[in-house]
mmCIF file of C-alpha atoms in Angstrom:
data_model
loop_
_atom_site.group_PDB
_atom_site.id
_atom_site.type_symbol
_atom_site.label_atom_id
_atom_site.label_comp_id
_atom_site.label_asym_id
_atom_site.label_seq_id
_atom_site.Cartn_x
_atom_site.Cartn_y
_atom_site.Cartn_z
ATOM 1 C CA MET A 1140 92.561 54.507 101.330
ATOM 2 C CA ARG A 1141 95.320 53.923 104.059
ATOM 3 C CA GLN A 1142 97.833 53.548 101.354
ATOM 4 C CA TYR A 1143 96.708 56.769 99.621
ATOM 5 C CA HIS A 1144 97.511 58.988 102.715
ATOM 6 C CA LEU A 1145 100.648 57.197 103.726
ATOM 7 C CA GLY A 1146 101.843 58.105 100.133
ATOM 8 C CA ILE A 1147 100.638 61.750 100.762
ATOM 9 C CA LEU A 1148 102.448 61.474 103.952
ATOM 10 C CA PHE A 1149 105.640 59.891 102.563
ATOM 11 C CA PHE A 1150 105.629 62.249 99.481
ATOM 12 C CA VAL A 1151 105.553 65.685 102.175
ATOM 13 C CA LEU A 1152 108.286 64.432 104.277
ATOM 14 C CA LEU A 1153 110.623 63.820 101.279
ATOM 15 C CA ILE A 1154 109.797 67.403 99.850
ATOM 16 C CA ILE A 1155 110.234 68.792 103.532
ATOM 17 C CA PHE A 1156 113.796 66.849 103.690
ATOM 18 C CA SER A 1157 115.078 67.800 100.283
ATOM 19 C CA VAL A 1158 114.153 71.552 101.050
ATOM 20 C CA LEU A 1159 115.864 71.486 104.501
ATOM 21 C CA PHE A 1160 118.744 69.547 102.903
ATOM 22 C CA LEU A 1161 119.060 71.953 99.926
ATOM 23 C CA ILE A 1162 119.023 75.112 102.297
ATOM 24 C CA LEU A 1163 121.556 73.702 104.254
ATOM 25 C CA GLY A 1164 123.978 72.746 101.580
ATOM 26 C CA ILE A 1165 123.500 76.249 100.172
ATOM 27 C CA VAL A 1166 124.304 78.001 103.670
ATOM 28 C CA GLU A 1167 126.912 75.723 104.645
ATOM 29 C CA MET A 1168 128.465 75.152 100.924
ATOM 30 C CA ASP A 1169 128.729 71.561 101.316
ATOM 31 C CA MET A 1170 128.162 69.661 98.328
ATOM 32 C CA MET A 1171 127.272 66.522 100.579
ATOM 33 C CA PHE A 1172 123.766 68.238 101.379
ATOM 34 C CA VAL A 1173 123.179 69.347 97.863
ATOM 35 C CA VAL A 1174 123.708 65.746 96.895
ATOM 36 C CA ILE A 1175 121.196 64.406 99.759
ATOM 37 C CA ALA A 1176 118.689 67.012 98.609
ATOM 38 C CA VAL A 1177 118.721 66.118 94.814
ATOM 39 C CA LEU A 1178 118.171 62.448 95.920
ATOM 40 C CA SER A 1179 115.152 63.104 98.068
ATOM 41 C CA MET A 1180 113.642 65.401 95.167
ATOM 42 C CA SER A 1181 114.357 62.185 92.938
ATOM 43 C CA ALA A 1182 112.597 59.943 95.550
ATOM 44 C CA ALA A 1183 109.938 62.856 96.090
ATOM 45 C CA TRP A 1184 109.470 62.956 92.334
ATOM 46 C CA LEU A 1185 109.052 58.654 92.376
ATOM 47 C CA ALA A 1186 106.429 58.623 95.173
ATOM 48 C CA TYR A 1187 104.407 61.301 93.446
ATOM 49 C CA LYS A 1188 104.650 59.044 90.173
ATOM 50 C CA GLU A 1189 104.031 55.716 92.354
ATOM 51 C CA PHE A 1190 100.807 56.991 94.067
ATOM 52 C CA ASN A 1191 99.685 58.770 91.511
ATOM 53 C CA LEU A 1192 99.031 61.903 93.595
ATOM 54 C CA THR A 1193 97.493 65.068 91.921
ATOM 55 C CA ILE A 1194 97.425 68.633 93.381
ATOM 56 C CA CYS A 1195 94.005 68.520 93.974
ATOM 57 C CA GLN A 1196 94.086 65.208 95.455
ATOM 58 C CA ILE A 1197 96.427 66.380 97.991
ATOM 59 C CA ARG A 1198 94.345 69.232 98.762
ATOM 60 C CA ASN A 1199 91.074 67.493 99.243
ATOM 61 C CA SER A 1200 92.499 65.098 101.591
ATOM 62 C CA LYS A 1201 91.975 67.008 104.636
#
């Protein structure tokens, strides 16, 4: 069960970082932030697939 909660935490943190870097990339018009955002989004997708997370499981984990 601990690995499951760490998976959700890792997934949420990656989503937050990817959105933050995407906003910074758009506002600052810097391609480096956009590249970091895309890499963070792909890492979040891999974490989503690795830990077999679903939206219902994330909602019910409270």
